mmCIF file of C-alpha atoms in Angstrom:
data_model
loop_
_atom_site.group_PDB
_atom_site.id
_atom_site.type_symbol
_atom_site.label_atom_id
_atom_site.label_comp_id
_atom_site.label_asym_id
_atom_site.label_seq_id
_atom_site.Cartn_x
_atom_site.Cartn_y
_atom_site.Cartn_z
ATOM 1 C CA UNK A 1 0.000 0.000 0.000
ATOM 2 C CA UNK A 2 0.677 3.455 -0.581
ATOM 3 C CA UNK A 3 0.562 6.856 0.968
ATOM 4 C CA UNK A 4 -2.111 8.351 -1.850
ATOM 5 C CA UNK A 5 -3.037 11.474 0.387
ATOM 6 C CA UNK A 6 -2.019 14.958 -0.077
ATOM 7 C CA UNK A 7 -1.793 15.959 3.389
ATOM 8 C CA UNK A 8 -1.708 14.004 6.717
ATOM 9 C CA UNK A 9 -3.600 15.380 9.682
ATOM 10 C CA UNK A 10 0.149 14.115 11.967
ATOM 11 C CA UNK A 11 3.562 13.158 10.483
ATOM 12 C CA UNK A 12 3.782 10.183 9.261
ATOM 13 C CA UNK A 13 5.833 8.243 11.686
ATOM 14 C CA UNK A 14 8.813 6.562 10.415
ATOM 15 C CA UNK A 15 7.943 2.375 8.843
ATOM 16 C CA UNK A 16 4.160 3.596 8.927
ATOM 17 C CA UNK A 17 2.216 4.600 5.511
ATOM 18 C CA UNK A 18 -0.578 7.235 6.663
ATOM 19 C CA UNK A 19 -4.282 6.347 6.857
ATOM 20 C CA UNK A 20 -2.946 2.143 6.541
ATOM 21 C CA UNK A 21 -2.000 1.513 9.969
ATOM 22 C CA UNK A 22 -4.230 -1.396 10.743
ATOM 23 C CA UNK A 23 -2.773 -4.721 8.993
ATOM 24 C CA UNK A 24 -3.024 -8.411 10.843
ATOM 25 C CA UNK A 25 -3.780 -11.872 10.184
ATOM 26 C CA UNK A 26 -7.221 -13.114 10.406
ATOM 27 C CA UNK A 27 -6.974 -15.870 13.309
ATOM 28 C CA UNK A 28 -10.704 -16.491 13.994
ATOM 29 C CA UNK A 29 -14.131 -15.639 12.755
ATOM 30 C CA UNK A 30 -17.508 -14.982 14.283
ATOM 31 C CA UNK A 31 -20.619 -17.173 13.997
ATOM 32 C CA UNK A 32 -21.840 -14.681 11.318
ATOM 33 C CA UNK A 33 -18.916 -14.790 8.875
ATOM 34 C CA UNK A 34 -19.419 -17.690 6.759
ATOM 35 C CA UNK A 35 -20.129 -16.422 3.665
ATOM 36 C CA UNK A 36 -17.279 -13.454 3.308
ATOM 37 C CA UNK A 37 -14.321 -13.048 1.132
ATOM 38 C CA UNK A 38 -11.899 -13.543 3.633
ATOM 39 C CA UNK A 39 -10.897 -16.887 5.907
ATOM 40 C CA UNK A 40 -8.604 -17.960 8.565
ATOM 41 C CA UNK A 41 -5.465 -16.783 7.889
ATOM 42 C CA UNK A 42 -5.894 -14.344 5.669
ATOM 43 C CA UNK A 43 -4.313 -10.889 6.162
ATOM 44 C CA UNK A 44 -6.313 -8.287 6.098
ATOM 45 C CA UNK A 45 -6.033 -4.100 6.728
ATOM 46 C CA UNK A 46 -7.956 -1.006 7.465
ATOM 47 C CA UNK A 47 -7.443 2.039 6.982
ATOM 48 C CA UNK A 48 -7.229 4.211 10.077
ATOM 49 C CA UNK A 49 -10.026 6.504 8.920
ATOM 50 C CA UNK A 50 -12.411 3.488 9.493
ATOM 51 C CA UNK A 51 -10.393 2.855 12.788
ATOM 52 C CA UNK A 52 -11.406 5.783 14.566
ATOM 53 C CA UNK A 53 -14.957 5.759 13.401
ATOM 54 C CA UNK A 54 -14.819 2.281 14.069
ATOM 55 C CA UNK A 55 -13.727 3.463 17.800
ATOM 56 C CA UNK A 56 -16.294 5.942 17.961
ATOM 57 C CA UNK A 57 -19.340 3.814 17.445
ATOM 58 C CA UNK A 58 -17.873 1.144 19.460
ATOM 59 C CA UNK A 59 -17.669 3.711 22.095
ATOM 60 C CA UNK A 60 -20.353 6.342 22.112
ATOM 61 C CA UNK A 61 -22.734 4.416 19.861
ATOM 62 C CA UNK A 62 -22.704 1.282 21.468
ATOM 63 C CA UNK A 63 -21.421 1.318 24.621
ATOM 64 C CA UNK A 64 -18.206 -0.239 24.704
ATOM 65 C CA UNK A 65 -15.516 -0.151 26.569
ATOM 66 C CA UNK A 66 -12.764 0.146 23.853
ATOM 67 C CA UNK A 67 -9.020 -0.252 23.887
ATOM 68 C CA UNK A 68 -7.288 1.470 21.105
ATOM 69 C CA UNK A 69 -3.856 -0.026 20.153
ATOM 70 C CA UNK A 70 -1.815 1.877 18.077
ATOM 71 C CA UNK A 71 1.697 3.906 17.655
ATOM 72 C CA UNK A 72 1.595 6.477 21.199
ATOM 73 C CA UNK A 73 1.603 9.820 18.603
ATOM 74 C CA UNK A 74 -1.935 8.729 18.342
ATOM 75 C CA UNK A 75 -2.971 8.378 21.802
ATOM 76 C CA UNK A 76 -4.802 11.294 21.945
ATOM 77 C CA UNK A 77 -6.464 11.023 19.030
ATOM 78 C CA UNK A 78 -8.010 7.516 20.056
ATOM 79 C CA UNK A 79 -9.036 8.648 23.157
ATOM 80 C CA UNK A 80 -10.767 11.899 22.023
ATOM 81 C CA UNK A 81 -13.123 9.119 19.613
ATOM 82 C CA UNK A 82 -13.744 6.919 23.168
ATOM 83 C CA UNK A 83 -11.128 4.703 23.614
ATOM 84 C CA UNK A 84 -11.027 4.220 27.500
ATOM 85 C CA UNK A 85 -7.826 2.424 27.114
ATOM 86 C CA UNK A 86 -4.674 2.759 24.993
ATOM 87 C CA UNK A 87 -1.448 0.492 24.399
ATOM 88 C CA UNK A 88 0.861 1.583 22.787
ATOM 89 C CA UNK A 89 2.323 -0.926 19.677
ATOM 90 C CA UNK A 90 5.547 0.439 19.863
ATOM 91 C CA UNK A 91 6.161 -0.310 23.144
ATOM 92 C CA UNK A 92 5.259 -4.064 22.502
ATOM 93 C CA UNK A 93 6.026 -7.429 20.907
ATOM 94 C CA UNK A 94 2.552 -9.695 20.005
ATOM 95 C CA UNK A 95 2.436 -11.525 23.021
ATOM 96 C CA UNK A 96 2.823 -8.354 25.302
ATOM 97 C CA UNK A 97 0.116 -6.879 23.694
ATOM 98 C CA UNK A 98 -1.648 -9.686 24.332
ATOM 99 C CA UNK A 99 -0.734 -9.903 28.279
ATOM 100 C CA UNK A 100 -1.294 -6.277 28.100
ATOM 101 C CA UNK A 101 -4.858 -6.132 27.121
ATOM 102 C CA UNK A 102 -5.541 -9.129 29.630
ATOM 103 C CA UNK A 103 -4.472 -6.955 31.973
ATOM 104 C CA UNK A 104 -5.761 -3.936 31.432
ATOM 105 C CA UNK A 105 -8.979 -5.990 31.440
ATOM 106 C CA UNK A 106 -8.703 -7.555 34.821
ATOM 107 C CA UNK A 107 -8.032 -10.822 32.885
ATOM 108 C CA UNK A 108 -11.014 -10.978 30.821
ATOM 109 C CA UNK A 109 -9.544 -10.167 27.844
ATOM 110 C CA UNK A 110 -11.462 -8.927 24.678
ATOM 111 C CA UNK A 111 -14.803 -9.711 23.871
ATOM 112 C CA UNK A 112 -14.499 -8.681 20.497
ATOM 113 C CA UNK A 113 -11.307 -7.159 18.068
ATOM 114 C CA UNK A 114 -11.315 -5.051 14.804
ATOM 115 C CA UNK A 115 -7.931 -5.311 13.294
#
Protein backbone atom coordinates (compact mmCIF):
# COMPACT_ATOMS: atom_id res chain seq x y z
CA UNK A 1 0.00 0.00 0.00
CA UNK A 2 0.68 3.45 -0.58
CA UNK A 3 0.56 6.86 0.97
CA UNK A 4 -2.11 8.35 -1.85
CA UNK A 5 -3.04 11.47 0.39
CA UNK A 6 -2.02 14.96 -0.08
CA UNK A 7 -1.79 15.96 3.39
CA UNK A 8 -1.71 14.00 6.72
CA UNK A 9 -3.60 15.38 9.68
CA UNK A 10 0.15 14.12 11.97
CA UNK A 11 3.56 13.16 10.48
CA UNK A 12 3.78 10.18 9.26
CA UNK A 13 5.83 8.24 11.69
CA UNK A 14 8.81 6.56 10.42
CA UNK A 15 7.94 2.38 8.84
CA UNK A 16 4.16 3.60 8.93
CA UNK A 17 2.22 4.60 5.51
CA UNK A 18 -0.58 7.24 6.66
CA UNK A 19 -4.28 6.35 6.86
CA UNK A 20 -2.95 2.14 6.54
CA UNK A 21 -2.00 1.51 9.97
CA UNK A 22 -4.23 -1.40 10.74
CA UNK A 23 -2.77 -4.72 8.99
CA UNK A 24 -3.02 -8.41 10.84
CA UNK A 25 -3.78 -11.87 10.18
CA UNK A 26 -7.22 -13.11 10.41
CA UNK A 27 -6.97 -15.87 13.31
CA UNK A 28 -10.70 -16.49 13.99
CA UNK A 29 -14.13 -15.64 12.76
CA UNK A 30 -17.51 -14.98 14.28
CA UNK A 31 -20.62 -17.17 14.00
CA UNK A 32 -21.84 -14.68 11.32
CA UNK A 33 -18.92 -14.79 8.88
CA UNK A 34 -19.42 -17.69 6.76
CA UNK A 35 -20.13 -16.42 3.66
CA UNK A 36 -17.28 -13.45 3.31
CA UNK A 37 -14.32 -13.05 1.13
CA UNK A 38 -11.90 -13.54 3.63
CA UNK A 39 -10.90 -16.89 5.91
CA UNK A 40 -8.60 -17.96 8.57
CA UNK A 41 -5.46 -16.78 7.89
CA UNK A 42 -5.89 -14.34 5.67
CA UNK A 43 -4.31 -10.89 6.16
CA UNK A 44 -6.31 -8.29 6.10
CA UNK A 45 -6.03 -4.10 6.73
CA UNK A 46 -7.96 -1.01 7.46
CA UNK A 47 -7.44 2.04 6.98
CA UNK A 48 -7.23 4.21 10.08
CA UNK A 49 -10.03 6.50 8.92
CA UNK A 50 -12.41 3.49 9.49
CA UNK A 51 -10.39 2.86 12.79
CA UNK A 52 -11.41 5.78 14.57
CA UNK A 53 -14.96 5.76 13.40
CA UNK A 54 -14.82 2.28 14.07
CA UNK A 55 -13.73 3.46 17.80
CA UNK A 56 -16.29 5.94 17.96
CA UNK A 57 -19.34 3.81 17.45
CA UNK A 58 -17.87 1.14 19.46
CA UNK A 59 -17.67 3.71 22.09
CA UNK A 60 -20.35 6.34 22.11
CA UNK A 61 -22.73 4.42 19.86
CA UNK A 62 -22.70 1.28 21.47
CA UNK A 63 -21.42 1.32 24.62
CA UNK A 64 -18.21 -0.24 24.70
CA UNK A 65 -15.52 -0.15 26.57
CA UNK A 66 -12.76 0.15 23.85
CA UNK A 67 -9.02 -0.25 23.89
CA UNK A 68 -7.29 1.47 21.10
CA UNK A 69 -3.86 -0.03 20.15
CA UNK A 70 -1.81 1.88 18.08
CA UNK A 71 1.70 3.91 17.65
CA UNK A 72 1.60 6.48 21.20
CA UNK A 73 1.60 9.82 18.60
CA UNK A 74 -1.94 8.73 18.34
CA UNK A 75 -2.97 8.38 21.80
CA UNK A 76 -4.80 11.29 21.94
CA UNK A 77 -6.46 11.02 19.03
CA UNK A 78 -8.01 7.52 20.06
CA UNK A 79 -9.04 8.65 23.16
CA UNK A 80 -10.77 11.90 22.02
CA UNK A 81 -13.12 9.12 19.61
CA UNK A 82 -13.74 6.92 23.17
CA UNK A 83 -11.13 4.70 23.61
CA UNK A 84 -11.03 4.22 27.50
CA UNK A 85 -7.83 2.42 27.11
CA UNK A 86 -4.67 2.76 24.99
CA UNK A 87 -1.45 0.49 24.40
CA UNK A 88 0.86 1.58 22.79
CA UNK A 89 2.32 -0.93 19.68
CA UNK A 90 5.55 0.44 19.86
CA UNK A 91 6.16 -0.31 23.14
CA UNK A 92 5.26 -4.06 22.50
CA UNK A 93 6.03 -7.43 20.91
CA UNK A 94 2.55 -9.70 20.00
CA UNK A 95 2.44 -11.53 23.02
CA UNK A 96 2.82 -8.35 25.30
CA UNK A 97 0.12 -6.88 23.69
CA UNK A 98 -1.65 -9.69 24.33
CA UNK A 99 -0.73 -9.90 28.28
CA UNK A 100 -1.29 -6.28 28.10
CA UNK A 101 -4.86 -6.13 27.12
CA UNK A 102 -5.54 -9.13 29.63
CA UNK A 103 -4.47 -6.96 31.97
CA UNK A 104 -5.76 -3.94 31.43
CA UNK A 105 -8.98 -5.99 31.44
CA UNK A 106 -8.70 -7.55 34.82
CA UNK A 107 -8.03 -10.82 32.89
CA UNK A 108 -11.01 -10.98 30.82
CA UNK A 109 -9.54 -10.17 27.84
CA UNK A 110 -11.46 -8.93 24.68
CA UNK A 111 -14.80 -9.71 23.87
CA UNK A 112 -14.50 -8.68 20.50
CA UNK A 113 -11.31 -7.16 18.07
CA UNK A 114 -11.31 -5.05 14.80
CA UNK A 115 -7.93 -5.31 13.29
Amino acid sequence: MENSWAALPYPTQQGQVGGHEGVGTIVKMGPATGHTAVKVGDRVGIKWVAGHIAVQLASRGMAMRVIGIDAGSKEQLVRDCGAEHFIDVTKHDDRSISEEVVKTTDGLGASAVIV
